[in-house]
Coordinates of C-alpha atoms and ligand atoms in Angstrom, one line a residue:
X1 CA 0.0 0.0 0.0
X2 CA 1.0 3.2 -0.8
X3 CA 3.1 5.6 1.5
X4 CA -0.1 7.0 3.9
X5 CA 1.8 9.7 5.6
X6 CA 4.1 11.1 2.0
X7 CA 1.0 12.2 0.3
X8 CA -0.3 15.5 0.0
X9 CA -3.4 16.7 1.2
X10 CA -4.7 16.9 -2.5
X11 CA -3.6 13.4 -2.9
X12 CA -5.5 11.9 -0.2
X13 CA -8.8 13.7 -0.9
X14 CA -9.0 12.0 -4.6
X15 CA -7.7 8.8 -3.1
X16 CA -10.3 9.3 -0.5
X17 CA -12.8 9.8 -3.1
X18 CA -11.9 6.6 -4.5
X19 CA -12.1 5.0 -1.5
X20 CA -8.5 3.9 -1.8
X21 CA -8.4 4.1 1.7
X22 CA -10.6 5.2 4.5
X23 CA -10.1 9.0 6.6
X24 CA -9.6 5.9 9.5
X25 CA -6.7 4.3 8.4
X26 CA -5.4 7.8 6.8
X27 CA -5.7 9.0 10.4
X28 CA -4.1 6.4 11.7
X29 CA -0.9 6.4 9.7
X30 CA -0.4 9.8 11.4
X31 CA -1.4 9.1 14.8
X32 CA 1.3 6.3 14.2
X33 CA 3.9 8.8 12.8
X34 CA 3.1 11.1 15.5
X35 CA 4.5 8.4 18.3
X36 CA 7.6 7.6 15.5
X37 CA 8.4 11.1 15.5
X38 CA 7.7 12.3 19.6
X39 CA 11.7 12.8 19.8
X40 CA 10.8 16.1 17.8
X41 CA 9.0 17.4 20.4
X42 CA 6.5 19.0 18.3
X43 CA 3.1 18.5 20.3
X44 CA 2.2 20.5 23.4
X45 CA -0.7 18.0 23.6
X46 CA -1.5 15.1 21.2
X47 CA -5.4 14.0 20.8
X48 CA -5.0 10.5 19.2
X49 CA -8.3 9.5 20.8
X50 CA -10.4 12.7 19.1
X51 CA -8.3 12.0 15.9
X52 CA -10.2 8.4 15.6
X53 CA -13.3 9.7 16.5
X54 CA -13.4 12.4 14.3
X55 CA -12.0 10.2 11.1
X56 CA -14.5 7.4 11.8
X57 CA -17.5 10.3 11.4
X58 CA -15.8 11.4 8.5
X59 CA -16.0 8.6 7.0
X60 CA -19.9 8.2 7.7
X61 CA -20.1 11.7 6.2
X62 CA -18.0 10.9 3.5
X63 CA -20.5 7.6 2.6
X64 CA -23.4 9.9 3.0
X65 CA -22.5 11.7 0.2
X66 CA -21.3 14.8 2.7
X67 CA -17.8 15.1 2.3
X68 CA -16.2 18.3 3.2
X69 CA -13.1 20.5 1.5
X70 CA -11.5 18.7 3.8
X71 CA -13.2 15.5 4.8
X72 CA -11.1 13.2 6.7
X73 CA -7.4 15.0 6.6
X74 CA -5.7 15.0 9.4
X75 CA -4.1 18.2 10.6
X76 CA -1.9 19.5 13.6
X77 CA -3.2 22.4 15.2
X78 CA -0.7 25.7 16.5
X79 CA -1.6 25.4 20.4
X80 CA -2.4 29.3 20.2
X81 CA -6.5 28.4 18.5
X82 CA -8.9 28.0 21.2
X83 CA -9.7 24.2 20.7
X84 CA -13.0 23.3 23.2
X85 CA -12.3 20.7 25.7
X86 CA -8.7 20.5 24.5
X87 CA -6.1 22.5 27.1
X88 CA -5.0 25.1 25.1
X89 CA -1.3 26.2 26.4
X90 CA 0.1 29.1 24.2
X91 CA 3.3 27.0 25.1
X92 CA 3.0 29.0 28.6
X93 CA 3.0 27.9 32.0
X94 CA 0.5 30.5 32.9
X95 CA -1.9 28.7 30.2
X96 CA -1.1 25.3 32.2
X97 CA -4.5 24.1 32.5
X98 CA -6.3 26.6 30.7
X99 CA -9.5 24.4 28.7
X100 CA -11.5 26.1 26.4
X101 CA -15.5 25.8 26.3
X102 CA -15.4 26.8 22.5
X103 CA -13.2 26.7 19.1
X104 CA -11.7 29.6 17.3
X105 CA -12.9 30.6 14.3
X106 CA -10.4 29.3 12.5
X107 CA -9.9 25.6 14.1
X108 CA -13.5 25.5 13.9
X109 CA -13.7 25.5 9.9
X110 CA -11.4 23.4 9.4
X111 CA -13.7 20.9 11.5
X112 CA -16.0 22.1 9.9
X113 CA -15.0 21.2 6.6
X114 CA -13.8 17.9 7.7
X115 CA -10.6 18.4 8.8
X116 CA -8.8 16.1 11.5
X117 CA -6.9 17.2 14.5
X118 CA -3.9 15.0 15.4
X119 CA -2.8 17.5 18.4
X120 CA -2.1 20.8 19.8
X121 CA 1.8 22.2 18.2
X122 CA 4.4 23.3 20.7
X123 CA 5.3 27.3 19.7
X124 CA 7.3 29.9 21.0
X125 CA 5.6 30.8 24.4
X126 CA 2.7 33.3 23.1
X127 CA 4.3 33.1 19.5
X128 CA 7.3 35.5 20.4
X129 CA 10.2 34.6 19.1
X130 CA 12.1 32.4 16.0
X131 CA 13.4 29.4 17.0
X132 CA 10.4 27.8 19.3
X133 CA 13.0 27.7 22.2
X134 CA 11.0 30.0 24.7
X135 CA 8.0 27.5 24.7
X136 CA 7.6 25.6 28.8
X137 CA 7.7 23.0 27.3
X138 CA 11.1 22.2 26.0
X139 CA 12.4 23.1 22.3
X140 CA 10.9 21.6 19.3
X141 CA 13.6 20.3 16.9
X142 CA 13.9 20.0 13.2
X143 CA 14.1 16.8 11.4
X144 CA 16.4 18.3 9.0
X145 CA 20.0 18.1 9.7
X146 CA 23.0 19.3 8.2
X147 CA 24.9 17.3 5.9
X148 CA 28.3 18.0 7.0
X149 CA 27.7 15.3 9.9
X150 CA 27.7 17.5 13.0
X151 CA 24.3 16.0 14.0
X152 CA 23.7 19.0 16.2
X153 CA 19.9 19.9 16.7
X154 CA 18.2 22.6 14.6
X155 CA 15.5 24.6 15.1
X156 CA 12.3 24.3 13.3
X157 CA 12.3 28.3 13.1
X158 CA 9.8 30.2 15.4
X159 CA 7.2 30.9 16.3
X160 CA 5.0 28.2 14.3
X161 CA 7.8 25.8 15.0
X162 CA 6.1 22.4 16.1
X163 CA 3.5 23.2 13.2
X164 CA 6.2 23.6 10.8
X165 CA 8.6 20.9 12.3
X166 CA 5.3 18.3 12.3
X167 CA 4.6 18.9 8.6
X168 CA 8.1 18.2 7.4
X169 CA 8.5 15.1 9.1
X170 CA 5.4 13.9 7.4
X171 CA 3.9 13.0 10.5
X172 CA 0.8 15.6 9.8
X173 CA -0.9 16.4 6.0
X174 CA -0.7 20.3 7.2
X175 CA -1.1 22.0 10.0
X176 CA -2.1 25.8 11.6
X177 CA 0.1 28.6 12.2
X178 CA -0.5 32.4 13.1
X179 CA 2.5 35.0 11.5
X180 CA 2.6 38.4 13.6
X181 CA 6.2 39.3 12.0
X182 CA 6.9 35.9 10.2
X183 CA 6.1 33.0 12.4
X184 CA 4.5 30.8 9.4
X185 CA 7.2 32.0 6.7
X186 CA 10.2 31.5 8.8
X187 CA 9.3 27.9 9.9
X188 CA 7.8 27.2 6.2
X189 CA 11.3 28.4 5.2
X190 CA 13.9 26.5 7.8
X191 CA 11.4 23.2 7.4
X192 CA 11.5 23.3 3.7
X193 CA 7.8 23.2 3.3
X194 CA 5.2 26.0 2.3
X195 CA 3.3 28.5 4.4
X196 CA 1.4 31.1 3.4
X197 CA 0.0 34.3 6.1
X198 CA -2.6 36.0 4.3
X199 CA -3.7 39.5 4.1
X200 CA -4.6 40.7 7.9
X201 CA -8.4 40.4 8.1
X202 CA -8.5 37.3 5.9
X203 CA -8.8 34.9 8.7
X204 CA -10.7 35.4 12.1
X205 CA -8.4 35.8 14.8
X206 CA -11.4 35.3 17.0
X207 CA -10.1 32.4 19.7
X208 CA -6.8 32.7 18.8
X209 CA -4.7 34.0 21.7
X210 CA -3.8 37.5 20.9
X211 CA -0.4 38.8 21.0
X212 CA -0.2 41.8 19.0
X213 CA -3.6 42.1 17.7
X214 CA -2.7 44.8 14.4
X215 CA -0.4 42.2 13.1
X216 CA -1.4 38.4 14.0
X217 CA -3.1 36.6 11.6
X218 CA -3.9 32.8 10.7
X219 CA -2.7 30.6 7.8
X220 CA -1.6 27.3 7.1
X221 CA 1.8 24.9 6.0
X222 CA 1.8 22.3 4.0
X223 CA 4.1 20.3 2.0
X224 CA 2.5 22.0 -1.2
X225 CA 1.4 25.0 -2.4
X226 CA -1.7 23.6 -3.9
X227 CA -2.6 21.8 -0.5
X228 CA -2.4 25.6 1.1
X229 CA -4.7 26.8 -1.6
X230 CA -7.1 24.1 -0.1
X231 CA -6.6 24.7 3.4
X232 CA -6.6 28.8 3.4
X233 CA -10.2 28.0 1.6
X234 CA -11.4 26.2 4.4
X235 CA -9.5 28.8 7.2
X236 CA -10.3 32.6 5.5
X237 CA -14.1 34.1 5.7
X238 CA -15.7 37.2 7.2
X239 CA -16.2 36.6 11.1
X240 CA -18.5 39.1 12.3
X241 CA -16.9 37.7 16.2
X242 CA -13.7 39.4 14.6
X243 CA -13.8 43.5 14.3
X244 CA -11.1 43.3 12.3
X245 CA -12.5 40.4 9.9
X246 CA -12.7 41.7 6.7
X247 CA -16.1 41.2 4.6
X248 CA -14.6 40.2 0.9
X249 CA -15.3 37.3 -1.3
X250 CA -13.1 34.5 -1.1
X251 CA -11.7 33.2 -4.8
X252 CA -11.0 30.1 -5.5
X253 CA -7.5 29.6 -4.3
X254 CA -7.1 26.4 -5.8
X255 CA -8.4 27.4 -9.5
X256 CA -5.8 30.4 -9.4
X257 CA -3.0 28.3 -9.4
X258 CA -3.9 27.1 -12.7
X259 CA -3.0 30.7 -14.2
X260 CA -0.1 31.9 -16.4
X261 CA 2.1 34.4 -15.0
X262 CA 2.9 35.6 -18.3
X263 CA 3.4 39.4 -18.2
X264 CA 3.1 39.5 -14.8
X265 CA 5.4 42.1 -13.0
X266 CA 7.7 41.1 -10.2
X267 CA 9.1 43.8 -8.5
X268 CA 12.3 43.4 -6.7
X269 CA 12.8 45.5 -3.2
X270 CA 16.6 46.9 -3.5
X271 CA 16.6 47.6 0.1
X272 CA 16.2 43.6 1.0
X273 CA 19.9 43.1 -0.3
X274 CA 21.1 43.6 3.4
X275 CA 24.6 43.8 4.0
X276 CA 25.9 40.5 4.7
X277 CA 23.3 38.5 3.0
X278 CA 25.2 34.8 2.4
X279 CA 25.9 34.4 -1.1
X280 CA 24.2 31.1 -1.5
X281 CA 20.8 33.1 -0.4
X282 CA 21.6 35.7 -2.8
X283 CA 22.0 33.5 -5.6
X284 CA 19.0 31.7 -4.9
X285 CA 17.3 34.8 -5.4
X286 CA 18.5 35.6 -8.7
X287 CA 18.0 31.8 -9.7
X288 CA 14.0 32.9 -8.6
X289 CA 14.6 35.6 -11.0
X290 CA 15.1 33.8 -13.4
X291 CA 12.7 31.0 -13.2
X292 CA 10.1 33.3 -13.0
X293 CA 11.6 35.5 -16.1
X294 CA 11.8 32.0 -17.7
X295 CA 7.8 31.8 -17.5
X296 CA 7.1 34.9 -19.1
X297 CA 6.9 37.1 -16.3
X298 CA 8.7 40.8 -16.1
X299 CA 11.2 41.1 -13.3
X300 CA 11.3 45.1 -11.9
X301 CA 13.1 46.9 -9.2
X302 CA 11.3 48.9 -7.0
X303 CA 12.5 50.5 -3.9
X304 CA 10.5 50.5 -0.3
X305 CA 12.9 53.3 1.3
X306 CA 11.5 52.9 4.7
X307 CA 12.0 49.2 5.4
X308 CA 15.2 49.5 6.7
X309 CA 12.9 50.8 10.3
X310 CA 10.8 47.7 9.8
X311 CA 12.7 46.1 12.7
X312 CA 12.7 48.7 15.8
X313 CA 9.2 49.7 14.5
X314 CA 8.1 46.2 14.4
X315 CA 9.9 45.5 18.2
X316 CA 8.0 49.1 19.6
X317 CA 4.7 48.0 18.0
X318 CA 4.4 44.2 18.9
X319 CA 5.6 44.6 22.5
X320 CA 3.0 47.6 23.4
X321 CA 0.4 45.1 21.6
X322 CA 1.5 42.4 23.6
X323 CA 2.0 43.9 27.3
X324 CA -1.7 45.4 26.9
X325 CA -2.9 41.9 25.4
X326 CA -1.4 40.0 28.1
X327 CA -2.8 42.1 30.8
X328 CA -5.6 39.7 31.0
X329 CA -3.1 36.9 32.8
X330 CA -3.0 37.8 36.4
X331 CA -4.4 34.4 38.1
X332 CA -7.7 35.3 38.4
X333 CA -9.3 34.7 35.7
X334 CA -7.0 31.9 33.4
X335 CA -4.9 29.0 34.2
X336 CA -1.7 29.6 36.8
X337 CA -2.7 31.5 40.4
X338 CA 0.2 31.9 42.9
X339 CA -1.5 33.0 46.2
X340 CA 0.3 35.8 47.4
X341 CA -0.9 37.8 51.0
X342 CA -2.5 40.3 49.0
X343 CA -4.1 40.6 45.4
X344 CA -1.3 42.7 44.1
X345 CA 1.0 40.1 45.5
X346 CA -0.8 37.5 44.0
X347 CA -0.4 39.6 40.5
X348 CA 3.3 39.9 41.2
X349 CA 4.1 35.8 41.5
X350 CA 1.3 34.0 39.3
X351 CA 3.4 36.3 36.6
X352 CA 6.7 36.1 38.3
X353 CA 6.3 32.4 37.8
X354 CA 3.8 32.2 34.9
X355 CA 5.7 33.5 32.3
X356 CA 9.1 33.1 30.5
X357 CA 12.6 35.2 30.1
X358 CA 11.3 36.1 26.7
X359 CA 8.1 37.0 27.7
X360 CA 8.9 39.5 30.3
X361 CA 11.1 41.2 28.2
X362 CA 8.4 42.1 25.6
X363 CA 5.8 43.1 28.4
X364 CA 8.8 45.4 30.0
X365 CA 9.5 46.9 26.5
X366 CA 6.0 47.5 25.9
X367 CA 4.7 48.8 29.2
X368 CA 8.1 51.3 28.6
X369 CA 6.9 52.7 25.5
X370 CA 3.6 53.0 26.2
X371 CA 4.4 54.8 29.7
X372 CA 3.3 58.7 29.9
X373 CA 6.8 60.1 29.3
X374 CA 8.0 57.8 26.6
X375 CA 4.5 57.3 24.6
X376 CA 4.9 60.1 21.7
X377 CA 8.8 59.1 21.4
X378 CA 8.2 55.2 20.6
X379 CA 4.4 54.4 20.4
X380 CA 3.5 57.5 18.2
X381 CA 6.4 58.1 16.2
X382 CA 6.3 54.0 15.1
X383 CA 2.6 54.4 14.4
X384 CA 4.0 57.3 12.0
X385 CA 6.7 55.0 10.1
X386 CA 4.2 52.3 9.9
X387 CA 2.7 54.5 7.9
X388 CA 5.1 54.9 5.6
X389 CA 6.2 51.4 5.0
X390 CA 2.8 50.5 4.1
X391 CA 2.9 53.7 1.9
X392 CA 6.0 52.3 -0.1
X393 CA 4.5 49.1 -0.5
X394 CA 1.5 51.0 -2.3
X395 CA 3.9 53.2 -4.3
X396 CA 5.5 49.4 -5.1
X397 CA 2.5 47.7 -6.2
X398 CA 2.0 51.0 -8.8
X399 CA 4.6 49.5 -10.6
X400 CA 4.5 45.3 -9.7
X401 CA 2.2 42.9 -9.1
X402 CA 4.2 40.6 -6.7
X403 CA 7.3 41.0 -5.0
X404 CA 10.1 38.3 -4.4
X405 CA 12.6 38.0 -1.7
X406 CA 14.4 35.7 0.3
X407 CA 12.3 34.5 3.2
X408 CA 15.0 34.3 6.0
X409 CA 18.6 35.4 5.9
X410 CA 19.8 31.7 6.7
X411 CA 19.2 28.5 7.0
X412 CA 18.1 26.7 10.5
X413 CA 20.3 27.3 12.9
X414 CA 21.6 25.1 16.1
X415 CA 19.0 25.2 18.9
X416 CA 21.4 27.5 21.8
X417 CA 22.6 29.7 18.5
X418 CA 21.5 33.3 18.7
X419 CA 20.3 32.5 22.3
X420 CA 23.0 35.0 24.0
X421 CA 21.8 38.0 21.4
X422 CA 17.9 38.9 21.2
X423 CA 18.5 41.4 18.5
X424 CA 20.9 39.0 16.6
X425 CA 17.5 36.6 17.0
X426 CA 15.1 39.3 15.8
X427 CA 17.1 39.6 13.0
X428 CA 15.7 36.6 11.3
X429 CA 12.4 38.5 10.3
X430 CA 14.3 41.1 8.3
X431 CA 12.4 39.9 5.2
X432 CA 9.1 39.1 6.6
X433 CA 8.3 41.9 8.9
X434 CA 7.6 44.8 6.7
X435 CA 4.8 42.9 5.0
X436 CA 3.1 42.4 8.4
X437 CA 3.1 45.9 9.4
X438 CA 2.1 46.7 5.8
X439 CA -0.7 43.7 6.3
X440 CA 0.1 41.9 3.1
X441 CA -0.1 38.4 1.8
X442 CA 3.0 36.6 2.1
X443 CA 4.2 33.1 1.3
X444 CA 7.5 31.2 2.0
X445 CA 8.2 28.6 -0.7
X446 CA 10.9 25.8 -0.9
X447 CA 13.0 27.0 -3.5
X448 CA 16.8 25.5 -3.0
X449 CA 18.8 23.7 -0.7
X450 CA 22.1 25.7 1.8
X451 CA 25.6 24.0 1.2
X452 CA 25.1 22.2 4.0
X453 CA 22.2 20.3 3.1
X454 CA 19.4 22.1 4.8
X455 CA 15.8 24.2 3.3
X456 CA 16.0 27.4 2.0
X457 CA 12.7 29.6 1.3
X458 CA 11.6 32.3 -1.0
X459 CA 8.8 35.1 0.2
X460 CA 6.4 36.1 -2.6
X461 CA 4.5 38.7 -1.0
X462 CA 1.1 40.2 -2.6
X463 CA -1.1 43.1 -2.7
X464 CA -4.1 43.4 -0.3
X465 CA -6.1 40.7 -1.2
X466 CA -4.2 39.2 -3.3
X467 CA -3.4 35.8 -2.3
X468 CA -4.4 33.9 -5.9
X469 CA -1.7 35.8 -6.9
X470 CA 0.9 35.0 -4.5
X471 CA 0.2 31.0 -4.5
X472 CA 0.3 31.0 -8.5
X473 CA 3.4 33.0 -8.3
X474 CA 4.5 30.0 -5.0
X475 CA 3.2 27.2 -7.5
X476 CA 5.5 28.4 -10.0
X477 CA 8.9 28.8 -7.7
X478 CA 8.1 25.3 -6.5
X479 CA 7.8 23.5 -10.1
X480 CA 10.8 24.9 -10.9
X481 CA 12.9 24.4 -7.9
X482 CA 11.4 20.5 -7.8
X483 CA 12.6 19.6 -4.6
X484 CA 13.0 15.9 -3.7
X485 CA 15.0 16.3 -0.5
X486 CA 13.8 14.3 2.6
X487 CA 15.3 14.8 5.6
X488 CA 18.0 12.1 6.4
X489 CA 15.5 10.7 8.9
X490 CA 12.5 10.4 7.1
X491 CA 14.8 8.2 4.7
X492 CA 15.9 6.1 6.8
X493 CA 12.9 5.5 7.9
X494 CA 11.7 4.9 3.9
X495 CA 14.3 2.6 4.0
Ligands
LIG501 N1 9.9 36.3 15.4 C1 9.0 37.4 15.6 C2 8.8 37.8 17.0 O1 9.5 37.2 17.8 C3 7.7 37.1 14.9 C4 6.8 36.2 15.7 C5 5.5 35.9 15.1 O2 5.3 36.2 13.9 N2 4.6 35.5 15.9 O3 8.0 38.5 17.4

């Protein structure tokens, strides 16, 4: 029999169709995988028991004649979406035992449409950070390793990382991230698989923990950009639970890819040639140049002058979001409570204790530049540049349809790398950050392989709206590149 867990989601709904196979024993080949693959450390919280239960009423569904986008696919779920009756962690201690009574948006479509969840992914604790080494509950590795033999662990990238790492190790069909400055593309990226964050408003963010509310949004990985097309169907729609839900139709993600991009513009951002880019990233972004030239499309440079602030604006922003967001966690009313003599004292240590290094340093940095004194020198005056990074972008897209980039300025690095140096570690987003505070679409492609054997990504990143755009344009980069790489352990395990 056929390979259960190395098909793609597209794959296994035909084959479902067919009734190859049933959404039982497809489940089961992951739940199975999941236990092979535990070493990865990629589940806060597996649900092996709802997985069976919810693929054997699939496929009653499915011989009703009810099948869903997504009948019987089994996906790991990012343990930042609500999930009812499943602890829900944020991979915080605070968020211990925290259960749900309801499902996010988001989660809840997938369902919905007959999705499968496998388990709850391990993430950066309240997705800050790149490397999915400040979750409580230990790192997440990657199962690619480098080829020169040093065996060291890498990190799946951050902070979608269990999603991202439990994707590549074909272990789940696809799974959920959220990206508030690249936490699906940087993961997509350093796992060599494909993630795309849509524009902001796409997707509900209703149920999914907040962290810095302006930027977070949803969006899936999977192994293909086809089987994203499927699942960002099944995730995006108008939420009126969401404020910030947009009301626009949804196209057909999945028909787009079928496109030409003949005469299609791709604008080229000077300013993302950063000083001290690594060759081997540099030339994989000419070689996307080219294989995009190759197709008939029109390769432009254009200029987004303020992108060089994208960074400090970005680490003002988020942490202001984030220390107002997290507000909510002081032991009354979710998970952790420390009993201290007094309720301020009772604040003090269910915090103190509740949250990580990481954490606290964004909730410092944020209560600072929101304070009385400091607010029009930080808060306001990165308001004002947001403004005009989002301005350039428009300017841009005058002139392009798409732009291309790298998605990350290296390859995974060792989990411990980076660890002494936050802004060294912030760095990593470079290339994905402006788009967020601009609230475009942006995808991260496999697109070539580092000289040492491990995934490298490219970002395509859209107008507002434009996500048919930016998977055609992903669909493309990935024929071309035609990737067959496995990571050495999935082959041994082949073997
Ligand atoms: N790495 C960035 C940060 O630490 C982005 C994280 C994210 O997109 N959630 O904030």
């Amino acid at each position: 029999m056929t390979n259960l867990t190395h098909l793609t989601i597209a794959e296994a709904l035909d084959a479902l169709k067919k009734k190859d196979f049933t959404a039982k024993e497809l489940t089961e080949a992951h739940v199975k995988a999941t236990s092979e693959f535990r070493h990865l450390n990629a589940y806060v919280t597996e649900t092996p028991e709802i997985a069976v239960e919810q693929a054997e009423a699939s496929d009653k569904r499915r011989a009703k004649g009810e099948a869903g986008l997504l009948e019987g696919i089994p996906l790991a779920i990012k343990d930042l979406y609500c999930t009812k009756g499943v602890r829900t962690t944020a991979s915080s201690k605070i968020l211990e035992n925290f259960i749900p009574t309801y499902d996010s948006t988001v989660s809840g479509n997938l369902m919905r449409d007959g999705a499968i969840m496998l388990g709850k992914t391990s993430l950066d604790e309240f997705a800050m950070g790149s490397s999915n080494t400040t979750s409580a509950y230990g790192n997440v590795i990657n199962p690619w390793k480098r080829s020169t033999g040093d065996n060291a662990d890498l990190v799946p990238g951050g902070s979608s990382g269990g999603s991202a790492a439990i994707v590549a190790a074909r272990a789940a069909m696809g799974s959920t991230g959220t990206d508030t400055g690249g936490s699906i593309r940087q993961p997509a990226s350093f796992c060599g698989i494909a993630g795309i964050k849509p524009t902001y408003g796409r997707c509900s963010r209703w149920g999914i923990i907040a962290f810095a509310s302006s930027l977070d949004q949803a969006g899936p990985f999977a192994r293909t950009v086809e089987d994203c097309a499927i699942m960002l169907q099944s995730m995006s729609g108008y939420d009126p639970k969401d404020s910030t839900s947009a009301n626009q139709p949804v196209p057909d993600f999945r028909a787009a890819l079928s496109g030409s991009i003949k005469g299609l513009r791709v604008g080229i951002p000077k300013e993302y040639n950063v000083d001290g880019l690594p060759a081997e990233i540099a030339k994989l972004w000419e070689q996307g140049k080219d294989w995009l030239r190759s197709e008939g499309a029109e390769i432009i440079d254009v200029s987004l002058p303020h992108s060089k602030y994208a960074l400090p604006v970005y680490y003002i922003l988020a942490p202001a979001e984030c220390s107002s967001n997290l507000a909510r966690y002081d032991g009354v009313r979710y998970g952790l409570r420390v009993e201290g003599k007094d309720l301020t004292e009772t604040y003090e240590k269910t915090r103190a204790q509740g949250f990580g290094n990481e954490v606290k340093r964004r909730i410092m940095i944020g209560t600072y530049v929101l304070s009385a004194g400091y607010y029009d020198a930080y808060y306001t005056k990165a308001q004002k540049i947001r403004r005009l990074i989002a301005e350039d972008f428009a300017k841009a897209y005058e002139k392009c349809d798409v732009l291309l980039s790298p998605t990350a300025p290296s390859a995974a690095f060792a989990i411990g790398e980076n660890e002494d140096d936050p802004v060294k570690m912030y760095l990593n987003d470079v290339f994905t950050i402006p788009a967020s505070l601009a609230g475009l679409p942006g995808m991260s492609v496999p697109a070539g392989m580092s000289s040492d054997g491990l995934p490298l990504g490219l970002q395509i990143i859209g107008k507002p709206w434009d996500e048919a755009t930016v998977l055609r344009v992903g669909h493309v980069i990935e024929k071309a590149a035609a990737i067959t790489a496995l990571p050495a352990m999935l082959m041994k395990k082949a073997a």
